[in-house]
Coordinates of C-alpha atoms in Angstrom, one line a residue:
Chain A
M29 CA 0.4 0.5 -0.3
T30 CA 1.8 3.8 -0.9
N31 CA -1.2 5.7 -1.1
I32 CA -1.5 6.9 2.8
I33 CA -4.6 8.7 2.1
E34 CA -6.8 7.8 0.6
V35 CA -10.2 10.2 -0.2
R36 CA -13.6 9.4 -2.6
E37 CA -16.2 12.0 -3.2
L38 CA -15.9 14.0 0.5
V39 CA -18.8 16.2 0.8
K40 CA -19.9 17.9 3.4
E41 CA -22.7 20.0 4.8
F42 CA -23.1 22.8 6.8
S43 CA -26.8 24.3 6.5
G44 CA -27.4 22.7 3.1
V45 CA -24.4 25.1 2.0
K46 CA -21.6 22.8 0.7
A47 CA -18.3 23.6 2.2
V48 CA -16.8 21.0 0.9
N49 CA -18.1 19.6 -2.1
G50 CA -17.4 16.2 -4.0
I51 CA -13.5 15.5 -3.1
S52 CA -11.6 12.6 -4.2
F53 CA -7.5 12.4 -4.3
E54 CA -4.7 10.6 -2.2
V55 CA -2.0 11.1 -0.6
S56 CA 1.9 8.6 -1.4
R57 CA 3.2 7.6 1.8
G58 CA 6.5 10.2 2.5
E59 CA 4.7 12.7 0.3
I60 CA 4.0 16.6 1.5
F61 CA 1.4 17.3 0.0
G62 CA -0.8 20.8 0.1
F63 CA -3.8 21.4 -0.2
L64 CA -4.4 25.6 -1.9
G65 CA -7.2 27.8 -1.4
P66 CA -8.8 31.1 -0.8
N67 CA -9.8 31.4 2.9
G68 CA -13.4 29.7 3.1
A69 CA -12.6 27.8 -0.1
G70 CA -12.7 24.1 2.2
K71 CA -9.3 23.0 2.6
S72 CA -9.8 23.0 6.8
T73 CA -12.8 21.2 7.1
T74 CA -11.2 18.9 4.9
M75 CA -8.3 18.6 6.8
K76 CA -11.0 18.7 9.7
I77 CA -13.1 15.7 8.4
L78 CA -9.5 13.3 8.4
A79 CA -8.7 14.6 11.4
T80 CA -12.1 12.6 12.0
L81 CA -12.6 16.2 14.2
L82 CA -15.7 16.4 11.9
K83 CA -18.6 13.3 10.0
P84 CA -18.8 13.7 6.9
T85 CA -22.0 13.8 5.2
S86 CA -20.7 11.6 2.8
G87 CA -18.3 9.9 0.6
Y88 CA -15.7 7.5 2.5
A89 CA -11.7 8.2 3.3
V90 CA -9.0 5.9 4.6
L91 CA -6.1 6.9 6.8
N92 CA -2.8 4.7 6.7
G93 CA -5.7 1.4 6.2
L94 CA -8.1 2.3 8.8
D95 CA -11.4 4.2 7.7
I96 CA -11.8 7.5 9.3
R97 CA -15.6 6.9 10.4
A98 CA -15.9 2.9 11.3
N99 CA -12.2 4.3 13.8
P100 CA -12.2 7.4 14.3
Q101 CA -9.7 6.0 17.5
G102 CA -7.5 3.9 15.0
V103 CA -7.3 7.5 13.2
R104 CA -6.5 9.9 15.9
Q105 CA -3.2 8.1 16.8
S106 CA -1.9 8.2 13.4
I107 CA -1.9 11.7 13.4
G108 CA 0.0 14.9 14.7
M109 CA -1.8 17.8 14.1
V110 CA -1.4 21.7 14.7
F111 CA -4.3 23.2 14.5
Q112 CA -3.8 27.5 12.4
E113 CA -5.0 28.9 15.5
T114 CA -2.3 28.0 19.0
T115 CA -3.7 25.2 20.9
L116 CA -0.8 25.2 23.7
D117 CA -2.0 25.2 27.4
E118 CA -1.0 28.7 27.9
K119 CA -0.7 28.4 31.7
L120 CA 1.8 25.2 31.4
T121 CA 5.3 24.9 31.1
A122 CA 6.9 24.2 26.6
R123 CA 7.8 20.2 29.0
E124 CA 3.9 20.4 30.2
N125 CA 2.5 20.5 27.7
L126 CA 4.6 17.9 25.5
M127 CA 4.1 15.4 29.3
F128 CA 0.8 15.3 28.5
H129 CA 0.1 15.2 25.3
G130 CA 2.5 12.1 25.5
L131 CA -0.4 11.1 28.4
L132 CA -2.9 11.8 26.4
Y133 CA -1.6 8.9 22.9
N134 CA -0.2 6.9 25.7
I135 CA 2.9 6.6 25.4
P136 CA 4.7 4.6 27.9
G137 CA 7.1 7.0 30.7
K138 CA 10.5 6.4 30.2
A139 CA 10.3 6.7 25.8
L140 CA 7.7 9.8 26.7
R141 CA 10.5 11.3 28.5
E142 CA 13.4 10.2 25.2
R143 CA 10.9 11.5 23.1
M144 CA 10.4 14.9 24.9
T145 CA 13.9 15.7 25.1
K146 CA 15.1 14.9 21.7
V147 CA 11.8 16.5 19.9
L148 CA 12.6 19.4 22.0
G149 CA 16.5 19.8 20.4
M150 CA 14.7 19.6 17.6
V151 CA 12.6 22.6 17.6
E152 CA 15.9 24.1 19.6
L153 CA 13.4 24.8 22.5
T154 CA 15.7 23.4 25.7
E155 CA 16.5 26.2 27.0
R156 CA 13.0 27.5 28.0
Q157 CA 11.8 24.0 28.5
D158 CA 10.9 24.9 32.0
S159 CA 8.8 27.9 30.7
L160 CA 5.3 28.7 30.2
V161 CA 4.1 28.4 26.9
R162 CA 2.3 32.4 27.9
T163 CA 5.8 33.4 27.3
F164 CA 7.0 32.4 24.6
S165 CA 6.4 34.0 20.8
G166 CA 4.5 32.7 18.3
G167 CA 7.9 31.1 16.3
M168 CA 8.3 30.2 19.8
K169 CA 4.9 28.1 19.7
R170 CA 4.2 27.4 16.8
R171 CA 8.2 25.5 16.8
L172 CA 6.6 23.8 20.4
E173 CA 3.2 23.2 18.6
I174 CA 4.8 21.6 15.8
A175 CA 7.7 18.8 18.3
R176 CA 3.6 17.5 20.4
G177 CA 2.2 17.2 17.0
L178 CA 5.7 14.7 16.4
I179 CA 6.0 13.0 20.1
H180 CA 3.7 10.4 19.0
Y181 CA 5.7 9.8 16.1
P182 CA 2.7 9.6 13.5
K183 CA 2.1 9.1 10.7
V184 CA 0.8 12.2 9.3
L185 CA 1.4 15.0 10.5
F186 CA -1.0 18.1 9.5
L187 CA -0.6 21.7 9.2
D188 CA -3.2 24.0 8.8
E189 CA -1.8 27.2 7.4
P190 CA 1.4 27.3 9.3
T191 CA 3.0 30.2 9.0
V192 CA 0.4 32.6 9.1
G193 CA 1.0 35.1 11.6
L194 CA 5.1 34.6 11.1
D195 CA 8.0 36.7 10.1
P196 CA 9.7 35.7 7.1
Q197 CA 12.1 34.2 8.6
T198 CA 9.9 31.8 11.1
R199 CA 8.0 31.1 8.2
S200 CA 11.9 30.1 5.9
H201 CA 12.5 28.2 10.1
I202 CA 9.6 26.2 9.5
W203 CA 10.4 24.8 6.7
E204 CA 13.2 23.9 7.1
Y205 CA 12.2 21.8 9.7
I206 CA 9.1 20.1 7.7
H207 CA 11.8 18.8 4.3
E208 CA 14.0 17.6 7.3
L209 CA 11.3 15.6 9.1
R210 CA 10.4 13.9 6.2
K211 CA 14.3 12.8 5.2
Q212 CA 14.6 11.3 9.0
E213 CA 11.5 10.1 10.0
G214 CA 9.4 9.2 6.5
L215 CA 6.6 11.7 7.2
T216 CA 3.6 12.4 5.6
I217 CA 2.8 15.9 5.8
F218 CA -0.3 17.6 4.5
L219 CA -0.7 21.7 4.6
T220 CA -3.5 23.7 4.1
T221 CA -2.0 27.5 3.0
H222 CA -3.1 29.7 0.7
Y223 CA 0.4 31.1 1.5
M224 CA 1.4 30.4 -3.0
D225 CA 5.3 30.8 -2.0
E226 CA 4.5 28.4 1.0
A227 CA 2.7 25.4 -1.8
E228 CA 6.0 25.6 -3.3
N229 CA 7.4 23.6 -0.7
C230 CA 5.3 20.5 -1.8
D231 CA 5.9 17.6 -3.9
R232 CA 1.5 17.6 -5.8
I233 CA -0.8 20.8 -4.2
A234 CA -5.0 20.5 -4.9
I235 CA -6.0 24.1 -6.4
I236 CA -9.3 24.5 -3.9
D237 CA -11.6 26.4 -4.7
H238 CA -15.5 26.5 -3.5
G239 CA -15.0 23.2 -1.4
Q240 CA -13.8 21.1 -4.7
I241 CA -10.3 20.2 -6.5
V242 CA -9.9 22.5 -9.6
A243 CA -6.2 21.0 -9.9
L244 CA -3.5 18.7 -8.4
D245 CA -0.1 18.4 -9.9
T246 CA 3.2 19.5 -8.6
P247 CA 4.2 22.7 -8.6
A248 CA 6.3 22.6 -12.0
G249 CA 3.7 21.0 -13.6
L250 CA 0.8 23.5 -12.5
K251 CA 2.5 26.2 -13.6
A252 CA 3.2 24.7 -17.2
Q253 CA -0.6 25.3 -17.6
V254 CA -0.6 28.3 -17.7
G255 CA 1.5 28.2 -20.4
G256 CA 4.0 31.0 -21.3
D257 CA 5.1 34.0 -19.4
L258 CA 2.4 36.1 -18.5
I259 CA 2.8 40.1 -19.1
R260 CA 0.1 42.6 -17.6
M261 CA 0.0 46.7 -19.1
V262 CA -2.2 49.2 -17.9
V263 CA -3.2 51.2 -21.1
K264 CA -5.8 53.9 -22.6
D265 CA -8.0 52.5 -24.2
K266 CA -8.0 49.4 -23.3
H267 CA -10.5 48.1 -25.8
R268 CA -8.4 49.8 -29.2
I269 CA -4.1 47.4 -28.2
K270 CA -7.3 44.8 -27.8
E271 CA -7.9 44.7 -30.8
L272 CA -4.7 46.0 -32.2
L273 CA -2.6 42.6 -30.0
Q274 CA -5.3 40.6 -31.7
K275 CA -4.0 42.2 -35.6
E276 CA -1.1 42.8 -35.1
F277 CA -0.2 40.1 -33.1
S278 CA -2.8 37.7 -32.9
L279 CA -2.6 38.2 -29.5
S280 CA -5.7 37.3 -27.5
A281 CA -5.6 40.0 -24.2
R282 CA -7.7 39.8 -21.4
E283 CA -9.0 42.5 -20.1
F284 CA -8.4 42.6 -16.1
A285 CA -10.2 45.7 -13.7
E286 CA -8.0 48.6 -15.3
E287 CA -5.1 45.3 -17.1
L288 CA -4.9 43.6 -19.8
Q289 CA -3.2 40.3 -19.5
L290 CA -2.0 38.3 -22.0
E291 CA 0.7 35.1 -22.3
T292 CA 3.5 35.1 -25.0
G293 CA 6.5 33.3 -25.5
K294 CA 9.3 35.1 -24.5
G295 CA 7.9 38.5 -22.6
E296 CA 11.6 39.8 -22.3
E297 CA 12.3 40.3 -25.6
F298 CA 8.5 40.9 -26.4
I299 CA 8.1 43.9 -24.3
P300 CA 10.4 46.5 -26.5
V301 CA 8.2 45.1 -29.9
L302 CA 5.3 46.5 -27.8
I303 CA 5.9 48.8 -26.3
S304 CA 7.7 50.7 -29.8
K305 CA 4.1 49.4 -31.3
L306 CA 2.5 51.9 -29.2
P307 CA 4.1 55.0 -28.1
G308 CA 2.3 56.7 -25.5
Q309 CA 0.3 54.2 -24.8
I310 CA 1.8 51.8 -22.4
Q311 CA 1.3 53.8 -19.0
A312 CA 2.6 50.7 -16.7
I313 CA 4.1 46.9 -17.6
S314 CA 5.7 44.1 -15.6
L315 CA 7.0 40.9 -16.9
H316 CA 5.4 38.1 -14.6
K317 CA 6.8 34.3 -15.2
P318 CA 4.7 31.6 -14.7
T319 CA 3.7 31.7 -10.5
L320 CA 1.0 29.6 -9.3
D321 CA -0.8 32.9 -8.3
D322 CA -1.2 33.0 -12.3
V323 CA -1.5 29.4 -11.4
F324 CA -4.9 29.7 -9.6
L325 CA -5.6 33.6 -11.5
K326 CA -6.5 30.7 -14.4
L327 CA -8.1 28.0 -13.6
T328 CA -10.6 30.1 -10.8
G329 CA -10.7 33.4 -12.8
R330 CA -9.7 35.6 -9.3
E331 CA -6.4 36.2 -6.9
I332 CA -6.7 34.8 -3.2
R333 CA -9.0 37.8 -3.0
E334 CA -8.7 37.5 0.8
E335 CA -5.0 37.9 0.0
V336 CA -5.7 41.1 -1.7
V337 CA -9.2 42.1 -0.2
N338 CA -7.4 41.1 3.8
S339 CA -3.6 42.6 3.0
K340 CA -5.8 46.3 2.3
W341 CA -7.6 46.1 4.8
L342 CA -5.2 45.3 7.3
A343 CA -3.1 48.0 5.2
K344 CA -5.9 51.1 6.7
G345 CA -6.4 49.7 9.6
R346 CA -3.0 50.1 10.9
R347 CA -2.7 53.8 9.5
W348 CA -5.7 54.3 11.4
R349 CA -5.3 52.7 14.5
K350 CA -1.4 55.1 14.6
Chain B
M8 CA -8.8 0.8 29.9
T9 CA -5.1 1.9 30.3
R10 CA -5.3 4.6 28.0
E11 CA -9.0 5.8 28.5
L12 CA -7.7 6.4 32.8
K13 CA -4.3 8.0 31.7
A14 CA -6.3 10.5 30.1
I15 CA -8.9 10.9 33.2
Y16 CA -5.6 11.6 35.5
V17 CA -4.0 14.2 33.1
I18 CA -6.8 16.0 32.8
W19 CA -7.0 15.8 36.7
L20 CA -3.9 16.9 37.0
R21 CA -4.1 19.9 33.5
D22 CA -6.5 21.6 36.3
V23 CA -5.4 20.8 39.2
L24 CA -1.3 21.9 38.4
R25 CA -3.7 25.5 37.2
F26 CA -5.4 25.8 40.4
F27 CA -2.2 26.0 41.3
R28 CA -0.6 28.4 39.6
E29 CA -3.2 30.9 40.0
K30 CA -3.3 33.1 43.7
P31 CA -5.8 35.1 43.2
R32 CA -8.1 31.5 42.6
I33 CA -6.6 30.6 46.2
I34 CA -7.3 32.9 47.7
G35 CA -10.6 33.8 46.8
M36 CA -11.1 30.4 47.4
I37 CA -10.7 30.8 50.9
G38 CA -11.9 34.4 51.6
Q39 CA -15.2 34.3 49.8
P40 CA -16.9 31.5 52.6
L41 CA -15.4 33.1 55.1
L42 CA -16.7 36.0 54.3
Y43 CA -20.7 34.5 54.1
L44 CA -19.6 32.6 57.5
L45 CA -18.2 36.1 59.2
I46 CA -20.2 38.4 57.8
M47 CA -23.8 37.3 57.2
G48 CA -23.1 33.7 59.5
N49 CA -22.6 36.7 62.5
G50 CA -25.0 39.4 61.1
L51 CA -28.1 36.6 61.4
S52 CA -28.0 35.2 64.0
A53 CA -27.2 37.9 65.7
T54 CA -30.9 38.9 64.0
L55 CA -32.7 35.8 63.7
R56 CA -33.4 32.4 65.6
L57 CA -34.2 29.0 64.6
H58 CA -37.5 28.2 64.3
G59 CA -37.9 25.7 68.1
A60 CA -34.3 26.3 68.8
P61 CA -33.3 26.3 72.3
P62 CA -32.0 29.3 73.8
G63 CA -28.3 30.2 73.7
F64 CA -28.2 27.7 70.3
S65 CA -26.1 29.7 67.7
Y66 CA -27.1 30.6 64.3
L67 CA -23.6 30.6 63.1
E68 CA -24.0 26.7 64.0
F69 CA -27.6 26.2 61.7
M70 CA -24.9 28.0 59.0
Y71 CA -21.3 26.3 58.7
P72 CA -23.0 23.3 56.7
G73 CA -24.8 24.9 54.6
I74 CA -21.5 27.2 54.3
I75 CA -19.5 23.8 54.0
G76 CA -22.4 22.9 50.7
M77 CA -22.7 26.4 49.4
S78 CA -18.9 26.8 48.5
V79 CA -18.7 23.1 47.5
L80 CA -21.3 24.1 45.3
F81 CA -20.6 27.3 43.6
T82 CA -16.1 25.5 43.3
S83 CA -17.7 23.1 41.9
V84 CA -20.3 24.7 39.0
Y85 CA -17.9 26.8 37.8
S86 CA -15.0 25.2 37.7
A87 CA -16.5 23.7 34.6
I88 CA -16.0 27.2 32.8
S89 CA -13.0 25.5 32.2
I90 CA -13.9 23.7 29.0
V91 CA -15.5 26.9 27.4
W92 CA -12.6 28.1 28.2
D93 CA -10.3 26.0 27.0
R94 CA -12.2 26.4 24.2
E95 CA -12.0 29.8 22.8
F96 CA -7.9 29.5 23.4
G97 CA -7.6 26.3 21.7
F98 CA -6.6 23.9 24.2
L99 CA -9.4 21.9 24.3
K100 CA -9.6 21.7 19.6
E101 CA -5.7 19.8 21.0
V102 CA -8.2 17.3 23.6
L103 CA -10.4 16.2 21.2
V104 CA -7.4 15.2 18.1
A105 CA -6.0 12.7 20.6
P106 CA -7.3 9.4 20.6
V107 CA -8.8 8.9 23.3
P108 CA -12.2 9.1 23.9
R109 CA -15.0 12.3 24.4
W110 CA -16.4 11.0 28.5
A111 CA -13.3 10.2 29.4
V112 CA -12.9 13.7 29.1
A113 CA -15.5 15.0 30.8
V114 CA -15.5 12.4 33.7
G115 CA -11.4 14.0 33.8
K116 CA -12.4 17.5 34.4
A117 CA -15.7 16.5 36.8
V118 CA -12.6 14.5 38.8
G119 CA -10.8 17.4 38.7
G120 CA -13.6 19.7 39.7
S121 CA -14.6 18.5 42.0
T122 CA -10.4 17.5 43.8
I123 CA -10.2 21.7 44.3
S124 CA -13.7 21.2 45.5
M125 CA -13.1 19.5 48.1
L126 CA -9.6 21.7 49.1
Q127 CA -12.0 24.2 49.4
A128 CA -14.4 22.2 51.5
T129 CA -10.7 20.6 53.7
I130 CA -9.6 24.4 54.8
L131 CA -13.9 25.3 55.6
L132 CA -13.6 22.6 57.8
M133 CA -10.7 23.2 59.1
I134 CA -11.4 25.9 60.4
G135 CA -14.5 25.0 62.7
P136 CA -13.2 24.3 65.7
F137 CA -12.9 28.1 65.8
L138 CA -15.8 28.5 65.2
G139 CA -17.0 26.0 68.2
I140 CA -17.5 23.4 66.2
K141 CA -16.6 20.4 67.5
L142 CA -15.0 17.4 65.0
T143 CA -14.2 14.3 65.0
A144 CA -12.0 12.5 63.3
V145 CA -14.9 10.0 62.1
T146 CA -16.9 13.2 61.1
V147 CA -14.6 14.6 59.4
L148 CA -14.4 11.0 57.5
S149 CA -17.7 11.3 56.5
L150 CA -18.4 14.4 55.1
W151 CA -14.9 14.1 53.4
C152 CA -17.0 11.4 51.1
V153 CA -20.1 12.9 51.3
L154 CA -19.0 16.0 49.8
F155 CA -16.7 14.6 48.0
I156 CA -20.0 12.5 45.3
I157 CA -21.7 16.0 46.5
A158 CA -18.7 18.3 44.0
F159 CA -19.1 15.8 41.4
S160 CA -22.2 15.3 40.5
L161 CA -21.9 19.4 41.1
T162 CA -18.8 19.5 39.1
S163 CA -20.4 17.3 36.2
L164 CA -24.1 19.5 36.2
G165 CA -21.6 21.5 35.5
I166 CA -19.7 20.5 32.6
I167 CA -23.6 19.6 31.0
I168 CA -23.7 23.2 30.8
A169 CA -20.2 24.4 29.4
S170 CA -20.2 21.6 27.1
R171 CA -23.3 23.4 24.9
M172 CA -21.8 26.8 26.2
E173 CA -19.4 29.0 22.8
S174 CA -19.2 31.9 25.3
M175 CA -18.0 33.3 28.7
E176 CA -21.4 35.5 29.3
G177 CA -23.5 32.7 28.5
F178 CA -22.3 30.2 30.9
Q179 CA -22.1 33.1 33.5
M180 CA -26.0 33.7 33.0
I181 CA -27.1 30.5 33.0
M182 CA -25.4 29.9 36.2
N183 CA -26.4 32.4 38.0
F184 CA -30.2 31.4 37.2
L185 CA -29.1 28.3 37.7
V186 CA -27.3 28.4 40.6
M187 CA -28.9 30.8 42.6
P188 CA -31.7 29.2 43.1
L189 CA -29.9 25.7 44.1
F190 CA -28.4 27.4 47.4
F191 CA -30.9 29.8 48.2
L192 CA -33.2 26.5 48.3
S193 CA -30.6 24.6 49.9
G194 CA -32.4 25.0 53.2
A195 CA -28.0 26.3 53.3
M196 CA -29.1 29.1 54.8
F197 CA -33.4 28.3 56.4
P198 CA -33.4 26.0 57.1
L199 CA -37.5 24.1 55.0
R200 CA -39.7 23.9 58.3
G201 CA -42.3 27.1 58.1
V202 CA -41.8 28.5 54.5
Q203 CA -44.9 28.6 52.7
P204 CA -46.0 25.3 51.5
W205 CA -44.8 25.9 47.1
M206 CA -41.3 27.0 48.4
E207 CA -41.2 23.7 50.4
S208 CA -42.3 21.4 47.7
L209 CA -39.1 23.7 44.6
M210 CA -37.0 22.9 47.5
R211 CA -37.1 19.7 48.4
I212 CA -36.1 18.9 44.9
D213 CA -34.0 20.5 44.7
P214 CA -30.7 17.9 44.5
L215 CA -28.6 20.3 46.8
T216 CA -31.1 20.6 50.1
Y217 CA -30.2 16.5 50.0
G218 CA -26.7 16.8 50.0
V219 CA -26.8 20.5 52.9
D220 CA -28.8 18.3 55.0
A221 CA -26.4 14.6 54.7
I222 CA -23.9 17.2 55.8
R223 CA -25.6 17.9 58.4
N224 CA -27.0 14.6 60.1
I225 CA -23.5 14.0 59.2
F226 CA -22.0 17.8 61.7
F227 CA -24.8 17.0 64.1
A228 CA -25.1 14.1 64.8
Q229 CA -24.3 13.0 68.1
S230 CA -25.9 16.0 68.8
P231 CA -29.4 17.3 71.1
Y232 CA -29.8 20.0 68.0
R233 CA -30.1 17.2 65.2
E234 CA -34.3 16.7 65.5
I235 CA -35.0 20.2 64.6
M236 CA -31.4 19.8 62.3
V237 CA -31.7 17.9 60.0
Q238 CA -35.3 16.9 57.2
F239 CA -34.7 13.7 56.3
S240 CA -32.3 10.7 57.4
L241 CA -28.9 10.1 56.7
A242 CA -29.9 6.9 53.6
T243 CA -32.4 9.3 51.8
D244 CA -30.2 12.1 51.4
L245 CA -26.8 9.7 50.4
L246 CA -29.6 8.2 48.0
V247 CA -30.8 10.7 45.9
I248 CA -26.8 12.1 46.5
S249 CA -25.7 9.2 45.0
G250 CA -28.6 9.1 42.3
M251 CA -27.9 12.7 41.6
A252 CA -24.3 12.0 40.9
L253 CA -24.4 9.4 38.0
V254 CA -28.0 10.5 36.9
F255 CA -24.5 14.6 36.1
I256 CA -22.4 12.2 35.2
F257 CA -24.1 10.1 32.4
L258 CA -26.0 13.7 30.6
A259 CA -22.2 15.5 31.0
A260 CA -20.3 12.4 28.8
Y261 CA -23.1 12.7 27.0
S262 CA -23.1 16.7 25.8
F263 CA -18.9 16.8 25.9
S264 CA -19.0 13.9 23.5
H265 CA -22.2 15.4 21.5
A266 CA -20.7 18.7 21.2
K267 CA -20.1 20.9 19.0

């Protein structure tokens, strides 16, 4: 058996609304598998179903050979879970948090003490093991949670938005751990994210939107779907330029809000040609090598919406507060 | 079974550890019943005389077991609020995703809350002699058993409510509407005899009445005033509180298992 997770036609309804709408996929042993999509796409819901925290409305899923409905206890023993929000007890020390977890997962005392020392070392928290978690920074808490999720030797580690709210340095640090873990322990990692750059770390990515998987491939495979380079430009008269592009270069441009977008082969060579053909018409122009952002845009017709909206709102909020 | 026992132990240990790390809770735990006892008890005994009591009988002696019952009631029921906290601060998810049955978590919580109630009751028992209340080792031991049954059932009651509550405010509201009547009708402050019939029937269906009565039965077992202190036989009291403990812990385990 090479597939550690198999999901068939999973559906989850919340009072008539399908948060997960017929999802099927497999994850093979030792893989880093990512769910990419905007907030509310159904990523966390799917993960909660696999972790037996929610019961599916229909469909079935098998994890480590165990049916999630028939044997939830067995499934829980085989998984480690790191939630989006911290689930540590902040009034206990790092060590106590690990110890309680170990007891809940029925790890014998001696083995537990050894593993605690090992995981604390791995996430570089040995020196702070007897401090109350309340005194930890966001990054330290996340590291401790990953350590805790590993202490019972799970077969699959679930990470729900593992690096949300962390600074870039901590983010890349956490990714180092994840890769290290896979190499050392042969662990399968299943994560959700709405960061495109983070998804690049995965072996395979399922792009999920409105409760459905719209694409599933390696990052390179997904990017190949977009085709060539993408040129985005802001012009004075979108319609006229669009027609012109069609006539002169037989390129069909797409309109997105303020801008025109077109796909071409070698973008860096094509831009000078464009500019000389349309003197005085182009107000701004940029070249994009295909990224997962573009894949998402192409598949769904929009950007990962929350990211765009949120950052604007946040910026506003910050200004107001000062 | 070991897995379940371990789970109960962990949940219990966490609650107790956390309790000892919060100094204000410890102070409140001792301070609140002392206030009731010293201020209300003394105030009331200055103006009130117990129905049918001989001269020279102190109202404080009547109140003392009631105050112990009150402390156990408040502490037990409110200790279940930790479930609401844990839901709000996320730790509950860590427990729910662990490979342990939910009922074991509920039982662990019930034992944890009861332990803290018992600590408080023990402190109150130690104060007793200073108020002129004589306690023998047998009294203290039997009281412990009875108090544990009461604490266990009341913590379970708190868990039933907390399992359904999403917010602290909601929990506080329900508690005030439930805990205060339970307390006032329990006979902790005044005896069942001589009140209006409608109130007497309410007092008879308040399970805590039997808890407070059991405490008095033990307290005044050898006292010449026993007859005016207690309402029921100790056997009746024990039957009711044990039944209450069983029913409530089952309901608590059920509610917690089916909580969203």
